[in-house]
Each structure stands twice: as structure tokens, then as C-alpha cells.
Amino acid sequence: LSSYLSVKEAQQKILSAFNVKPVEFVALEQSYRRVLAQDIIASVNLPPFDNSSMDGFAVRTEDVKFATQDSPVTLQVVADIPAGISPQLTIQPGQAARIMTGAQMPKGADAVVPVEYTDASQDPNSRLPEQVRILHAPRAGEYVRPAGQDVQIGQTVLTAGRKLSPQDIGLLASLGITPVPVYQKARVALLTTGDELIQPDQPLTPGKIRDSNSYTIAAMIEMSDAIPIRLGNAPDDPQIIQKYLDIAVAQKVDLILTSAGVSVGTYDFVRTIIQQHGHLEFWRVNMRPGKPIAFGAYKGIPVIGLPGNPVSSFVGFMVFVQPVLQKMVGISQERHSLLRVRLAEPVESDGRETYFRCSISIQNGILTATLAGHQGSANLAGLTRANALLIIPAGVKSLPAGAELEAWPITSDFD
Ligand code: AMP
Ligand code: MG
């Protein structure tokens, strides 16, 4: 086993072969989940001007400081200020302006009295009254949202490397940032191989299985915010496999992913093709499932050869491919958010770094992991019943119930 790379060594070798993609500009509408490529510095205040946070009357607090329910203060209403206009007048002593939520405060006024604290009608169709009785003494600034309360000019509001959320996009819109600088998406070619594979819409015939990896892995590429380029399924024929790989090279993809054919079987050609037409960096990692993971380059394009077994290729993608796709869009490679969990049952491993499918639940307030289904690396249904991968470190062969371990959630989008 000592000739095998550790998971960490393999991850580092792979990661070091990739760079961050160039920047492109996309419309706000296209920016959800894209990764910001520049820090965003506000060039306006938010809000841009002092404005009312209520429908009511803009007043001078000085005028109404003794106003109460029982002894109201009467003011002359000199203006009506709807949202969207910029009032030019100045409120003089003894005056008020009717003002709507979001409307700019007139000069002179320093507070808003909500309509509920006046004798004015709350009917939205009511005419502008000539006078208003104020029933409450506001503090200076009450119900006023001052310019720059949320964001000030010059402030860095979002930093590069952030995957844009809906609320981030709203903030960019408020600041007038469009188009948005983001990292280009990585383009990832996917080739499945295997004589035994038939497509899901075809009847199952003796000795064949349906190709699931094309579908799982393409979806994982999308989940990692990259663009899958499906090359199709090649039979176990070196010439045909090469023909497909050449299509990926012609398309100048960032990465070629292959499925199956990297082990020591007689018909495992992917690895030998990489060896002959590029270079093979390694093809065995001290992990389970997923020991046969090949990494190298084919005609200058990096290739990661994932194992054929569906669970192995899933885990291989999580451990080796997803970090690369994140690196290419400028997301820094901290370790994923792992949970500390307690084992509900004893587990046995073989000393390789092992990723068991498990189900995590809270029991007596403690995150507890139970193994999910048969752990065989071909068993996708077991994987669908799991909500996390339980990580048994290299060198560990058995653990009692109650032991603490790390688990990697797999049910929500990776990030
Ligand atoms: P191999 O790496 O070619 O030895 O394949 C390992 C196992 O994965 C075999 O049982 C294959 O039948 C299976 N396998 C290979 N490719 C796929 C695929 N695309 N979908 C589902 N299973 C696959
Ligand atoms: Mg095969």
C-alpha cells in the first residue's frame, strides 16, 4: 500500500494542475450561483437619500415636541411627497408634508410621524388635508432611513470568490452593478466507457447494465457550477475511446472526466491511452471506495479517470473533482464543511481512507451516524439512502460505537 498516494497527496497533485479561469461579465439575470471575480465597492450610498420608512407626515421635531394624544399640535400641510420625486421645498416652522414610504425627506423636516399618530385619513384615496393634528412627539430621525444607513460609498460590500446568492444579486442591482464580473465556468467533458453499458431508454439485455455514471456525473458537474459536455459512451476499444478523447481536445475543454477502464482489467484501456498519449501522474489512491483513480493529461488536457463503480465514481468526484472545479472559479480550497458525528454502531475498515455511506440524525441532541445500506461500491440505492459520507481516516481499522468521526453531508448542493 505504501506505493499508493494518500488522498491528500492525490488531491494536492490534482489541484496544482489547475488555475483560476478568466473573468467574464454576465447580466444580473445570469449571475445566480456564479462566483464573483472582483471585490464590489459601493459607488453610491444605500439608501441614496434620506427617506421615510412609513406613510405619514414629515415634521420638524422642534414643532411637535409637546404633542400628545390629549393635546395635539396642529401643522399646516404644505406638500404631498410620493415615492420617486425629489422635493424642492423646505419645511418651515409650523409646517408638515404628507410623505409616503420610500419618498425623499424634504429639507427642514427631521422626523416622520406615521399617519396612525395623526388625525389624517388612512384611506389611500384621501385628499391632501390642509392641516394635520399630530398626536405624538417623535424623536429626531424617527421613521427616517438616513442616506448610507445600509451601505456607504467606498465600502466593500462583496468580495471576490463569493458564490452569488439571490440577496447578493439584489444588492448588486441596488448598486447598479451590471454586468457582473464572474469567473468563467469550467467546461468539463465526460466520457463513459464500457462494453456492458446500455442507455436508460433501451431494454436491458443479458449481461448488460444501464449506464448510470453518465447521468450522475453530469449532474455533479452541474451541481459544481461547471458545464458538462457529454461525449457519450465508448465501448472498450482503444481506438474509439481515443476518437472521443480527441473530440474533447478539439473543444478545448478544461478537464476530461472518464468513467471506468482505469483498473487492472484486461479491457481497461483508458489508463494506457493516457500513458501513451500524454502522461499519467498516478492511478491508485489509498482510499475506499475509489482506489483506481487516474490523473494525467491527454494531448495537453488534464484527465481525471474516475472508477466505473457508481459509488466509487461519486466519491471520487466529491473528493477530487469538485475541489478542482471550485478552484477554477476562484473558490478557495478550505476543507468542505464537515460535521463531527458519533457512531451509532461499531465500524470496521481496512486501513485505507474510507468513505462509508451513512445516515446522520440527531439523537438525544447529538449528531449520530448510522451506516446506510450495503456498502458495496456498485450500490447506488444505498447511496441514495445516505445523507452523508462517513470518513474513516487512513490507518484506522475498527472503531467502537460512540467513537467520534467526521462526516461530509451530501444531500444539499455542494459548497
Ligand atoms: P471497470 O472500471 O470498467 O472495471 O468498471 C467497474 C464496474 O463499474 C463494473 O462493474 C462496471 O460494469 C461498472 N460500470 C462501469 N461504467 C459504468 C457506468 N457508466 N454506469 C454504471 N456502472 C458502470
Ligand atoms: Mg470495464
XYZ file of N, CA and C and ligand atoms in Angstrom, residues 194 196 236 260-261 267-268, ligand 2:
22
model
N -17.323 1.378 -21.584
C -17.698 0.034 -21.138
C -18.602 -0.669 -22.136
N -20.380 -3.143 -21.533
C -21.577 -3.673 -20.877
C -22.692 -2.639 -20.766
N -15.303 -0.647 -24.970
C -13.932 -0.901 -24.518
C -13.053 -1.166 -25.734
N -14.652 4.555 -15.653
C -14.285 3.135 -15.816
C -13.025 2.961 -16.676
N -12.556 1.740 -16.687
C -11.416 1.411 -17.534
C -10.065 1.891 -17.013
N -9.521 -5.241 -20.170
C -10.144 -4.303 -21.108
C -10.115 -2.873 -20.594
N -9.273 -2.615 -19.614
C -9.178 -1.268 -19.055
C -8.191 -0.447 -19.874
Mg -14.896 -2.190 -17.689
